[in-house]
mmCIF file of C-alpha atoms in Angstrom:
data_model
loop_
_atom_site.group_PDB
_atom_site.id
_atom_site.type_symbol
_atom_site.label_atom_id
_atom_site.label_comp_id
_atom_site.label_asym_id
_atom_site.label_seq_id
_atom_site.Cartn_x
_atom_site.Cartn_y
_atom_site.Cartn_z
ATOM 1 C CA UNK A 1 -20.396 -58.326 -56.404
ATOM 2 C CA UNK A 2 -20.240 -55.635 -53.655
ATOM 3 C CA UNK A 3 -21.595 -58.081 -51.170
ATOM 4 C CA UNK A 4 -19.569 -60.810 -51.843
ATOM 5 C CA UNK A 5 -16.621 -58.415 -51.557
ATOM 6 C CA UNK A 6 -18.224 -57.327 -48.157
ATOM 7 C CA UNK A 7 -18.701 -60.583 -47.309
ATOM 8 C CA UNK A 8 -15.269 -61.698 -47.952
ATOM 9 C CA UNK A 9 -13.671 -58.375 -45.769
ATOM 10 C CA UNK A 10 -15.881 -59.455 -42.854
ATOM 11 C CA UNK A 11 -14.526 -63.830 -42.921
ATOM 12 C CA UNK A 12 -10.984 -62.453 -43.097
ATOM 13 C CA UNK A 13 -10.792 -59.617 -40.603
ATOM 14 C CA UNK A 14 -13.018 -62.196 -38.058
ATOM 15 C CA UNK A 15 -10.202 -64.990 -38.660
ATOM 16 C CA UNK A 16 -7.715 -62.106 -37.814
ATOM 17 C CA UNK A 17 -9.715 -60.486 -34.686
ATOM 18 C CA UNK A 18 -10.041 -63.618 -32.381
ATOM 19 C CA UNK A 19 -6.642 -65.553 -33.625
ATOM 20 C CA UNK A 20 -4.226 -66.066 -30.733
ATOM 21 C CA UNK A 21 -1.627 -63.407 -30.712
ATOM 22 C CA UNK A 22 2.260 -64.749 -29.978
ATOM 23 C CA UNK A 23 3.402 -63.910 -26.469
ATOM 24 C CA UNK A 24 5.984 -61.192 -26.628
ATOM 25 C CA UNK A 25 7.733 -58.898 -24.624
ATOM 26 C CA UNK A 26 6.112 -55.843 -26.876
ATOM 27 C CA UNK A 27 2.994 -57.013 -24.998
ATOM 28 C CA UNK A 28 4.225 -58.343 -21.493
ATOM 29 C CA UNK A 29 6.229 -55.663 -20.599
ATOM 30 C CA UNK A 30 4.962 -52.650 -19.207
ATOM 31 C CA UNK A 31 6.367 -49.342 -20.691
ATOM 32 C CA UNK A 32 6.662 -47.830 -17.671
ATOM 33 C CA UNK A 33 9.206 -49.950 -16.286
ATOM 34 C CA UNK A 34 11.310 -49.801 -19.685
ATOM 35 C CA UNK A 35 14.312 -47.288 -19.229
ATOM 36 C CA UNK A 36 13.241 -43.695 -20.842
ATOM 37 C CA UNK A 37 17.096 -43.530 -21.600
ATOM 38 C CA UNK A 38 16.663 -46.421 -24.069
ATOM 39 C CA UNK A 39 13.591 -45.515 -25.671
ATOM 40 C CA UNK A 40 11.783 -41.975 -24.674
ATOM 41 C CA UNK A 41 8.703 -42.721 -26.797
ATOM 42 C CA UNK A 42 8.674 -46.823 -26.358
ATOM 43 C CA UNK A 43 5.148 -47.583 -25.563
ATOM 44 C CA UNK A 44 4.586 -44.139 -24.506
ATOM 45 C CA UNK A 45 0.254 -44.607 -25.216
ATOM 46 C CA UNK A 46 -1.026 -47.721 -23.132
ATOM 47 C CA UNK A 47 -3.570 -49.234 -25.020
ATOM 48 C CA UNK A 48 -5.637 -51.267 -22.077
ATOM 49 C CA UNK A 49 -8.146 -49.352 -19.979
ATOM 50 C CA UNK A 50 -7.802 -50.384 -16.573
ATOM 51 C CA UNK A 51 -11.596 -51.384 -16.247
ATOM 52 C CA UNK A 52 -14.192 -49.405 -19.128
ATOM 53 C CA UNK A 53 -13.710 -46.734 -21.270
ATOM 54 C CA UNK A 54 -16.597 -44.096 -22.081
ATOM 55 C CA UNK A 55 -16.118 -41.657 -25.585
ATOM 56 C CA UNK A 56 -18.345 -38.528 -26.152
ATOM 57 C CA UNK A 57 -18.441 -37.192 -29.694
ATOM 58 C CA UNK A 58 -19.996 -33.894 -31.590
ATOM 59 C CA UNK A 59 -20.628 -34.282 -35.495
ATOM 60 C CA UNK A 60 -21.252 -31.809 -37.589
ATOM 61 C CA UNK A 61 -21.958 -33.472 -40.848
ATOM 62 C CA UNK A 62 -23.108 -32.191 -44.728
ATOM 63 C CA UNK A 63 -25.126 -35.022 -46.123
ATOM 64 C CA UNK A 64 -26.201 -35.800 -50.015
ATOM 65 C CA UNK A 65 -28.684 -38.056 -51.018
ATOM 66 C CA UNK A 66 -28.872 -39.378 -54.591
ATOM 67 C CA UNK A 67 -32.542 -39.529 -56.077
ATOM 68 C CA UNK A 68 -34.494 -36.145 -54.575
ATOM 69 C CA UNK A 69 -33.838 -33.778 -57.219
ATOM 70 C CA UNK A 70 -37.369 -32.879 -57.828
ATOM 71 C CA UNK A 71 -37.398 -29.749 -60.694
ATOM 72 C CA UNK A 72 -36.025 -29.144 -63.922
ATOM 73 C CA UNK A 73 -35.773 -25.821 -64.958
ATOM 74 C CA UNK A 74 -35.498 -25.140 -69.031
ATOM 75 C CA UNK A 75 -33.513 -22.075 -70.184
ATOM 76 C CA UNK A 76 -32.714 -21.349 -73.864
ATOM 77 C CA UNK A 77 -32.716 -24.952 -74.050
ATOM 78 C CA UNK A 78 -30.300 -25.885 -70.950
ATOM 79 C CA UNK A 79 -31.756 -27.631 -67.814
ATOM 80 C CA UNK A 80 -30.801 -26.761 -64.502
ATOM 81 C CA UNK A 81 -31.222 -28.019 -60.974
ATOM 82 C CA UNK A 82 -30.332 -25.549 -58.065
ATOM 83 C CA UNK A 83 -29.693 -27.263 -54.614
ATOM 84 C CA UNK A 84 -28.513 -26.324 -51.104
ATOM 85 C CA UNK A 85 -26.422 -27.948 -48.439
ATOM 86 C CA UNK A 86 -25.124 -27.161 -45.123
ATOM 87 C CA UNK A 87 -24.115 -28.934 -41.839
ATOM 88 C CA UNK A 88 -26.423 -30.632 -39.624
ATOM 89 C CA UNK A 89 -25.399 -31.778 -35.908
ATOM 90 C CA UNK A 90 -24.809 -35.028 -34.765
ATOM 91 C CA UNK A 91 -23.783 -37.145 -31.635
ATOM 92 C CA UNK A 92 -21.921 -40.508 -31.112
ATOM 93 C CA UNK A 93 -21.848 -42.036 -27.144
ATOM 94 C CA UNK A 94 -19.378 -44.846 -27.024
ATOM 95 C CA UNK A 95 -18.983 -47.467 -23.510
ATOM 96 C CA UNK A 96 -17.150 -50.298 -23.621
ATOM 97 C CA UNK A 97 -15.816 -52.478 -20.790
ATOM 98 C CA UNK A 98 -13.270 -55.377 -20.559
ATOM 99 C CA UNK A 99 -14.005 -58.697 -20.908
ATOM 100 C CA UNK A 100 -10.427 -60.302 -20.135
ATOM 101 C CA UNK A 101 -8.798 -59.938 -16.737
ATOM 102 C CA UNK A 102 -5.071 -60.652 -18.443
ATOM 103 C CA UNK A 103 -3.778 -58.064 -20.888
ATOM 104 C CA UNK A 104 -2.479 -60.578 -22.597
ATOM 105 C CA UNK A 105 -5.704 -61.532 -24.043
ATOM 106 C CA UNK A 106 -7.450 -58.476 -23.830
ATOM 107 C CA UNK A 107 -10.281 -58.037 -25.499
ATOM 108 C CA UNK A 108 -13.173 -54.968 -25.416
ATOM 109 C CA UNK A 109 -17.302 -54.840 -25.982
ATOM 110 C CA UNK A 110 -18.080 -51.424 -26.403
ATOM 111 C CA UNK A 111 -21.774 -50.648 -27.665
ATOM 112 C CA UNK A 112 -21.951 -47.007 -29.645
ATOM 113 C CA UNK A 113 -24.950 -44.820 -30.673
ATOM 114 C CA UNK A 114 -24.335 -42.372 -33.637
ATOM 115 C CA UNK A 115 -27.237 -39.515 -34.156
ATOM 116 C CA UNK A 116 -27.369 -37.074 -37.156
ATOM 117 C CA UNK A 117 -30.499 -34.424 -38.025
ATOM 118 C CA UNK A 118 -31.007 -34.416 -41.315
ATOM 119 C CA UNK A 119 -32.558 -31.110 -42.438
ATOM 120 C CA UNK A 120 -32.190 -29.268 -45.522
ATOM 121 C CA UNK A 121 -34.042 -27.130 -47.819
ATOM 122 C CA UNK A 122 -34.278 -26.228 -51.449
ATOM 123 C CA UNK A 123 -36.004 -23.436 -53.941
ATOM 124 C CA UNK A 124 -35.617 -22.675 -57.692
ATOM 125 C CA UNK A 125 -35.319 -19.060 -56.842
ATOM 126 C CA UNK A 126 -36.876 -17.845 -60.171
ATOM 127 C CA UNK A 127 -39.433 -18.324 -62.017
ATOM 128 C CA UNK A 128 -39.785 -20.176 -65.651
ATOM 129 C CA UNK A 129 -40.553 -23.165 -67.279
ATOM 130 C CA UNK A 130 -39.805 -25.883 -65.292
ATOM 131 C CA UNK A 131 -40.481 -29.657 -65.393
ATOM 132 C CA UNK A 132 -42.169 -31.407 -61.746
ATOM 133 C CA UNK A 133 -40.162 -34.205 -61.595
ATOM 134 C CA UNK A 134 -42.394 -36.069 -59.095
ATOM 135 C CA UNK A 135 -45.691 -35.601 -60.760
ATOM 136 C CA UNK A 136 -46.814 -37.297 -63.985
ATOM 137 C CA UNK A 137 -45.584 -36.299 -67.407
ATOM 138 C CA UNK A 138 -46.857 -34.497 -69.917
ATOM 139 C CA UNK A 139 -49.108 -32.231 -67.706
ATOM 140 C CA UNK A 140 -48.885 -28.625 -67.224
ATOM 141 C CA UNK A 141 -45.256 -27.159 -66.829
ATOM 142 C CA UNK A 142 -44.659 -25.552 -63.575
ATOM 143 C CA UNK A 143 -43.451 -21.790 -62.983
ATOM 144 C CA UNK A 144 -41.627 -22.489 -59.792
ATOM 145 C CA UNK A 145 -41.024 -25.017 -57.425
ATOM 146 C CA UNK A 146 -39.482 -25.982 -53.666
ATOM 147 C CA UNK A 147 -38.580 -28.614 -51.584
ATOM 148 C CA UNK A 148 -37.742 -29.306 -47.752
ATOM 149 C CA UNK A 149 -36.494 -32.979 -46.352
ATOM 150 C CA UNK A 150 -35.810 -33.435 -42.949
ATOM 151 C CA UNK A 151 -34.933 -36.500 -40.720
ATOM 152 C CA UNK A 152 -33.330 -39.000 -38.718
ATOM 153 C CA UNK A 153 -30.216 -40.494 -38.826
ATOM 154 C CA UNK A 154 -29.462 -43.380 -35.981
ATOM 155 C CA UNK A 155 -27.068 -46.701 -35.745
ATOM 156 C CA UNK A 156 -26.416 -48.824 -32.976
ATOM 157 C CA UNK A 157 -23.426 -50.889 -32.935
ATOM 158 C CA UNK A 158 -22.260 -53.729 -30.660
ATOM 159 C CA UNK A 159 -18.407 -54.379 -31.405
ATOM 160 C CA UNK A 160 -15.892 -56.851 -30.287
ATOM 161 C CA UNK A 161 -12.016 -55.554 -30.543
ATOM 162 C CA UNK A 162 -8.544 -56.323 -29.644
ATOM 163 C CA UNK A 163 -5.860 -53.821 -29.262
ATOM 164 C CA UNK A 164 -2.216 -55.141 -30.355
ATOM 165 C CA UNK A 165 0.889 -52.891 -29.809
ATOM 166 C CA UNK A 166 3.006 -53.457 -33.495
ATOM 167 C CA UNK A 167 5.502 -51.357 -32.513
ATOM 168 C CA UNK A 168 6.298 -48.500 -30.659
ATOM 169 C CA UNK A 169 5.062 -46.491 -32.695
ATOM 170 C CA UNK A 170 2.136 -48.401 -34.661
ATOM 171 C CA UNK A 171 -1.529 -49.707 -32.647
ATOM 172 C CA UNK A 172 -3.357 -52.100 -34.595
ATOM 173 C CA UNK A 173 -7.133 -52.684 -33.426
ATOM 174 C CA UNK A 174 -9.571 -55.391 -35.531
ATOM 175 C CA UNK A 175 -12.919 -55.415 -34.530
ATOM 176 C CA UNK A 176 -16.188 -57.665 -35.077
ATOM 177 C CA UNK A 177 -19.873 -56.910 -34.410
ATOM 178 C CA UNK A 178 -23.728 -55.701 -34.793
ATOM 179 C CA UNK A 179 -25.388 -53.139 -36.285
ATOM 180 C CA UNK A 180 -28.477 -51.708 -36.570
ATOM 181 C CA UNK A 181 -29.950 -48.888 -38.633
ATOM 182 C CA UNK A 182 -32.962 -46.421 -38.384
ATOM 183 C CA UNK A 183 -33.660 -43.869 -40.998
ATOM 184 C CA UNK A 184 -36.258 -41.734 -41.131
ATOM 185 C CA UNK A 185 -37.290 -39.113 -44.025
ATOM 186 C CA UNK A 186 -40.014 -36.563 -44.569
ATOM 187 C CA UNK A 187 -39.517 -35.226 -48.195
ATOM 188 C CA UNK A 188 -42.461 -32.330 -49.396
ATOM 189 C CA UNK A 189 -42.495 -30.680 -53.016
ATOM 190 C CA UNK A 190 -44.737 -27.524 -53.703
ATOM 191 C CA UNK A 191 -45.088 -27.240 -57.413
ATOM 192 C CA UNK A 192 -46.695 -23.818 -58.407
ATOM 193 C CA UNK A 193 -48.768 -24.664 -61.856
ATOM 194 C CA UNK A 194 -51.061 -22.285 -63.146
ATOM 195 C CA UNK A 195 -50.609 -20.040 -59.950
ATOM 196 C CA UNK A 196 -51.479 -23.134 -57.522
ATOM 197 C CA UNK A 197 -49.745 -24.665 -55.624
ATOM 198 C CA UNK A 198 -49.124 -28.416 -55.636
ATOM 199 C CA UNK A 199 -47.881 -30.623 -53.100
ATOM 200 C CA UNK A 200 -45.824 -33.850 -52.716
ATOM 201 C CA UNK A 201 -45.018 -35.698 -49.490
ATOM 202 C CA UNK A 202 -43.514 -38.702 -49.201
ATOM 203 C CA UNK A 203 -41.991 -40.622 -46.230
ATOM 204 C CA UNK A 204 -39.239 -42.942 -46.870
ATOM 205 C CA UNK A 205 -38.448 -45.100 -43.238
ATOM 206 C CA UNK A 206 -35.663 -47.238 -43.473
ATOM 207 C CA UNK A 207 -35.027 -50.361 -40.422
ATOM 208 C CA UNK A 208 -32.239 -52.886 -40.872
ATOM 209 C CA UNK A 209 -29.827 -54.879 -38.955
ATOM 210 C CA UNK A 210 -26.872 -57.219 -39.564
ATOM 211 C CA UNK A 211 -23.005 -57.978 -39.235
ATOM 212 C CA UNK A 212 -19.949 -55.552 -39.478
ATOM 213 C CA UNK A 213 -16.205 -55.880 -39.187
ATOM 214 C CA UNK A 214 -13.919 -52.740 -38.864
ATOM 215 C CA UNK A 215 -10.106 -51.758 -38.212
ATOM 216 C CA UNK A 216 -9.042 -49.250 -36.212
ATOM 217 C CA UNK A 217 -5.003 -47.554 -36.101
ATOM 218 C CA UNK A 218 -2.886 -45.139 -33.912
ATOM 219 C CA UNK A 219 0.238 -43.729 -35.253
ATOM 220 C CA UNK A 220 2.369 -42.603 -32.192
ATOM 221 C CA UNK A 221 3.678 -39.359 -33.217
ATOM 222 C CA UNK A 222 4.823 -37.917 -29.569
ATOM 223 C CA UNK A 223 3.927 -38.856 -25.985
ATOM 224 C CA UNK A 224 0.615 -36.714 -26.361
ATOM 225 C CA UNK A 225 0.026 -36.690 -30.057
ATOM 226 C CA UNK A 226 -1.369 -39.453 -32.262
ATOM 227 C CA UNK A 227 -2.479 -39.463 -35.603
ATOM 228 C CA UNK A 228 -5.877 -41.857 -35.903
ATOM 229 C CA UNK A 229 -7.651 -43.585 -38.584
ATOM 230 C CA UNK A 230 -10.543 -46.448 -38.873
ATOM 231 C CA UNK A 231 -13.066 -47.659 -40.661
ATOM 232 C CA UNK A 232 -15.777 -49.936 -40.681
ATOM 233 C CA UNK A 233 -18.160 -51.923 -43.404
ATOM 234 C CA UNK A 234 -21.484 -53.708 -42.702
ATOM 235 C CA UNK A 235 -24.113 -55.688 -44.266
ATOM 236 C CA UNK A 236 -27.830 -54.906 -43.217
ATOM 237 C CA UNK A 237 -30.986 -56.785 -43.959
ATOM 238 C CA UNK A 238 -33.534 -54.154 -44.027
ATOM 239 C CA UNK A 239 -36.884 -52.842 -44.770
ATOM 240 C CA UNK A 240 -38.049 -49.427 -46.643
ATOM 241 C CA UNK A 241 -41.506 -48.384 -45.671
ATOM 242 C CA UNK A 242 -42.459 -45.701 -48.379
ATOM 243 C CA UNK A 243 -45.464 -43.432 -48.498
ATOM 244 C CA UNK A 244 -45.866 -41.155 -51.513
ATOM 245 C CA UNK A 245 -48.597 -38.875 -52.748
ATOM 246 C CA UNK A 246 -49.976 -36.195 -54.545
ATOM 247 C CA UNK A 247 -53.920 -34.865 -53.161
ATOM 248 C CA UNK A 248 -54.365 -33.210 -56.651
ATOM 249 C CA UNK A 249 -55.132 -29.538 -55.887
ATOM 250 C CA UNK A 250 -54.778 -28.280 -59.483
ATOM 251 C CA UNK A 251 -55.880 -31.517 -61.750
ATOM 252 C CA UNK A 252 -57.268 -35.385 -60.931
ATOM 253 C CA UNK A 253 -54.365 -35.901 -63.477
ATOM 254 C CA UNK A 254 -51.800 -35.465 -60.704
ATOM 255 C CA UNK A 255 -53.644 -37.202 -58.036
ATOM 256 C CA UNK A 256 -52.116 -40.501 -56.790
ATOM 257 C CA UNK A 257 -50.865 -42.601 -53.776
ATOM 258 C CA UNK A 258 -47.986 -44.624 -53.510
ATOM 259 C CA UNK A 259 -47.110 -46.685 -50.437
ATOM 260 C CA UNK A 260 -44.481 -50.197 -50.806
ATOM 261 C CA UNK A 261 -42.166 -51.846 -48.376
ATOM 262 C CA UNK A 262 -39.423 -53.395 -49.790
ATOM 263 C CA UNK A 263 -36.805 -55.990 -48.327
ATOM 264 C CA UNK A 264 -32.922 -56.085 -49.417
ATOM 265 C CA UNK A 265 -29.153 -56.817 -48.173
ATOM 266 C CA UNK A 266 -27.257 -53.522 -48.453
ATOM 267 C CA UNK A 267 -24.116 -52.984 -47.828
ATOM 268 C CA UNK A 268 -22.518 -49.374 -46.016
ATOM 269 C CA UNK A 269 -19.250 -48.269 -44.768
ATOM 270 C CA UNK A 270 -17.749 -45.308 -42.503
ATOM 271 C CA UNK A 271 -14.597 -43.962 -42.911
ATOM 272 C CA UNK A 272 -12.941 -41.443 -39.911
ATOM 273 C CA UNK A 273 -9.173 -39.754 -39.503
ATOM 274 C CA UNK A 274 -7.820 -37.292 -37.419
ATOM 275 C CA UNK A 275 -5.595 -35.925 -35.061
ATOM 276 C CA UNK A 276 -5.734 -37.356 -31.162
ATOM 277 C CA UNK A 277 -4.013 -35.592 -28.245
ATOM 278 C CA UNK A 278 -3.580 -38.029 -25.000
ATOM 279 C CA UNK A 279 -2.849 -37.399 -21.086
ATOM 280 C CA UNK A 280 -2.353 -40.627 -19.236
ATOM 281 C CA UNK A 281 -3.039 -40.235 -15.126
ATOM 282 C CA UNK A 282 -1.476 -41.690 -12.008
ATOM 283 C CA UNK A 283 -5.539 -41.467 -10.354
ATOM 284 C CA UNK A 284 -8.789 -42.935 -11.223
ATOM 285 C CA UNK A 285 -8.837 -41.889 -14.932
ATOM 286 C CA UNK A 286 -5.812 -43.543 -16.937
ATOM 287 C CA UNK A 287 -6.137 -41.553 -19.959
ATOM 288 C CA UNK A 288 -7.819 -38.484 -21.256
ATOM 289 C CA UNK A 289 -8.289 -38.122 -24.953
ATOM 290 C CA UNK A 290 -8.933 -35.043 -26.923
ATOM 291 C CA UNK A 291 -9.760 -35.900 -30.744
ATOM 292 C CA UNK A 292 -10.243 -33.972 -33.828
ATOM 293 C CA UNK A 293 -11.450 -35.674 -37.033
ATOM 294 C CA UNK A 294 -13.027 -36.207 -40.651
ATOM 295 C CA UNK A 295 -15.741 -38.767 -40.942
ATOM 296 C CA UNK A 296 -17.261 -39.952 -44.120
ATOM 297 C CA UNK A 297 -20.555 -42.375 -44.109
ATOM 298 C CA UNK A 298 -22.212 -44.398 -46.765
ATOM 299 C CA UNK A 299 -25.668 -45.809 -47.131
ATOM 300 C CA UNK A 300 -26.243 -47.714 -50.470
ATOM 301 C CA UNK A 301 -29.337 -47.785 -51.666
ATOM 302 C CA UNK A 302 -31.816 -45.965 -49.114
ATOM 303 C CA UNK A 303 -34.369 -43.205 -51.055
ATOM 304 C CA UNK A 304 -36.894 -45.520 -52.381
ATOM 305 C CA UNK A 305 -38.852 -42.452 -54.502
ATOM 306 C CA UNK A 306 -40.896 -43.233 -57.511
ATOM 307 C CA UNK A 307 -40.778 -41.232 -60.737
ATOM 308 C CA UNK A 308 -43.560 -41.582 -63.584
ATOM 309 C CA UNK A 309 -42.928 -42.938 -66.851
ATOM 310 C CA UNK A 310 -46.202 -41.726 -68.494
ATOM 311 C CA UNK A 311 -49.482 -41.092 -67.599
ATOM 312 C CA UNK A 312 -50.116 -45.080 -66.829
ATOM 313 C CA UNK A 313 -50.525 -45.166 -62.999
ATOM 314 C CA UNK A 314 -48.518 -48.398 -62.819
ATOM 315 C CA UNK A 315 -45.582 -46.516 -64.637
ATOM 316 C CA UNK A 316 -43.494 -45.800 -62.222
ATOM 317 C CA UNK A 317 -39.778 -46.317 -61.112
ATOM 318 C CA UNK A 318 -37.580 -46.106 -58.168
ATOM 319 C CA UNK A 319 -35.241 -42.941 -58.515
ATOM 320 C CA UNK A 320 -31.519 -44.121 -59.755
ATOM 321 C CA UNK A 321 -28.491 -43.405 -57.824
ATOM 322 C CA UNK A 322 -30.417 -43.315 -54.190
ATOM 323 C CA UNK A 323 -27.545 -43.111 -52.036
ATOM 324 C CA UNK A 324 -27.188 -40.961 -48.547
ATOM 325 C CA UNK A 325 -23.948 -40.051 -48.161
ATOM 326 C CA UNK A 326 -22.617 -37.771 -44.886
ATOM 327 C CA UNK A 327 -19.277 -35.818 -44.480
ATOM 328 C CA UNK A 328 -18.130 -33.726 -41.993
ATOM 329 C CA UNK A 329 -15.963 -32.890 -38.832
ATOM 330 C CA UNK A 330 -15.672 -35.060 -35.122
ATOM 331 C CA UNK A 331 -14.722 -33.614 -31.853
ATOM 332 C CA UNK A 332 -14.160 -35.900 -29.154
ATOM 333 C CA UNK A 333 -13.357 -36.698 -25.453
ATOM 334 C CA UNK A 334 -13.022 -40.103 -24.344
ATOM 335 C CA UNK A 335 -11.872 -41.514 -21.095
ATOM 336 C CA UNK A 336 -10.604 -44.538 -19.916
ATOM 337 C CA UNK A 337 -11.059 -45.569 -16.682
#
C-alpha cells in the first residue's frame, strides 16, 4: 500500500512537472519594469538564475532508529530501557544550472549531496538484573550493559524542476529525479554477565537507488523575507549487507555469527520549512539567500538486526519497527548566479 501510494505521488507530480505552462503576462513580464506605484511587492523575488545557482547548507540533526534497543532492565517487576540522543552535524552542497535559454520554459538540473554523522552512545547507568536483548534467551541475566552506534549518512540526488510564479505572492516549484542512498552502521553491545564482559558487533550497510518526485514553495512575505517549505518522497531498490556476532567470551552458549544481504523497494521522504531572507544584485551574483530551517527525514525499513527466539540457532528475527528517522535545524546560503 505505501508504495503504490508512492508510486501514484510520483505519475501525478511528473504529469504536472513537464506539462506546458499557459503563456502569461505573470511570466513574460519582468517585475522590474512593472510600476512600484501599482504594486510595491509584485514579483519582488525573481525566480530564474541568470546562468547556475550553487546552495551551501549546515545540518545539525537528532536521529532515532527503531530496532537497537539492546537491554532490559527488571525492577520490582517494571522493565526499563534508558537511551540517549543528541545532535550530530551534517552538510548538503546543492549546483544546478539551466537547461532552457527562454524563461518561458525554464527548467533547472541541480545535483545535491546531503551528509549526516551518525554517532551516539548509550549505558544502563546502574546495575541489576537486566535482560541482553541481542544474545540468546534463557542464559545468564546480565548486571549491566552499554552500547555505542556510529555511522554514515549520504544521498545523492539528481533533480529536474520548474519554477512557476502563481502570484505575486505564491512560487510553485515541482520537481522530478534520482536518488541514491548509502548507509553505513557500526552497532557494539558489552553485556557484563557474571563480571565479564560480553560483546556484540554488528554492521548493518545499506546501498539503494531509484526515482523521486518533490514540491518545493515560497511564500513572499516582503521584498527580503520569504517563508519556505518542500518536500520530497522516493522509492529505492536496495541492498542490506548485515554482519552480526557474538565471539562468546563468557559461554559457547552465546557464541554465533550472523551475516545476510537482503534486497527490497522502500520507500522514504524528507520534509524541510523555514524562514528565507533574499538580496537580489545589479552585478555578477543576482541573488543572495540566507535560510533558516526545520528538516525532518525518513528511512523505512533500514536496521536489519536479528533477535533470538530460543536457544535454536536458526531462531532468529529481524528487529520490528527498524526505522531511521532524523530531525533537526538547516542554515543556508545559496547563490544564484
Amino acid at each position: 500500500m505505501k508504495s503504490f501510494l508512492f508510486l501514484l505521488f510520483f505519475l501525478s507530480l511528473n504529469i504536472f512537472c513537464f506539462s506546458e505552462e499557459k503563456q502569461s503576462c505573470r511570466q513574460t513580464c519582468n517585475y522590474k519594469n512593472r510600476s512600484s506605484s501599482i504594486w510595491p511587492l509584485t514579483y519582488s523575488k525573481p525566480i530564474y538564475p541568470k546562468k547556475h545557482f550553487t546552495e551551501l547548507t549546515y545540518l545539525l540533526m537528532n536521529f532515532f532508529e527503531d530496532g537497537i534497543e539492546y537491554a532490559e532492565i527488571v525492577n520490582d517487576g517494571s522493565k526499563k530501557f534508558r537511551n540517549e540522543q543528541k545532535f550530530n552535524p551534517g552538510l548538503r552542497i546543492t549546483f544546478g544550472f539551466s537547461l532552457s535559454k527562454t524563461s518561458i520554459t525554464e527548467k533547472y538540473l541541480d545535483l545535491t549531496w546531503t551528509y549526516i554523522k551518525m554517532k551516539r552512545a548509550s549505558d544502563t547507568n546502574v546495575r541489576g538484573t537486566i535482560y541482553n536483548l541481542f544474545l540468546p534467551p534463557n542464559f545468564l541475566n546480565g548486571i549491566r550493559a552499554s552500547a555505542s552506534l556510529s555511522g554514515d549518512f549520504n544521498t545523492l540526488d539528481l533533480n529536474i524542476s520548474k519554477p512557476y510564479l502563481v502570484s505575486k505572492y505564491y512560487i510553485s516549484k515541482p520537481s522530478i529525479g534520482v536518488r541514491g542512498a548509502i548507509i553505513n552502521q557500526k552497532y557494539k553491545i558489552a553485556y557484563d554477565i557474571a563480571n565479564t564482559i560480553t560483546t556484540v558487533r554488528a554492521k548493518n550497510d545499506y546501498l539503494g537507488v531509484g526515482v523521486k518526485a518533490g514540491y518545493a514553495a515560497d511564500f513572499i512575505i516582503t521584498s527580503h523575507y520569504s517563508f519556505y517549505a518542500k518536500t520530497n518522497f522516493a522509492l529505492l531498490y536496495g541492498r542490506v549487507d548485515l554482519s552480526q556476532k557474538s565471539p562468546g567470551e563468557v559461554s559457547a552458549f552465546t557464541r554465533y555469527t550472523i551475516k545476510e544481504k537482503t534486497y527490497q523497494v522502500q520507500p522514504n521522504t524528507d520534509i524541510a520549512f523555514g524562514l528565507s531572507f533574499d538580496r537580489s544584485f545589479k552585478n555578477t551574483v543576482n541573488k543572495l539567500s540566507i535560510k533558516v530551517g526545520y528538516e525532518f527525514l525518513h528511512f523505512w525499513d533500514q536496521i536489519q538486526l536479528k533477535r533470538f527466539m530460543d536457544e535454536d540457532p536458526t531462531a532468529v528475527k529481524t528487529v520490528s519497527r527498524n526505522n531511521l528517522k532524523f530531525n533537526g535545524l538547516t542554515f543556508s546560503l545559496s547563490l544564484d548566479i
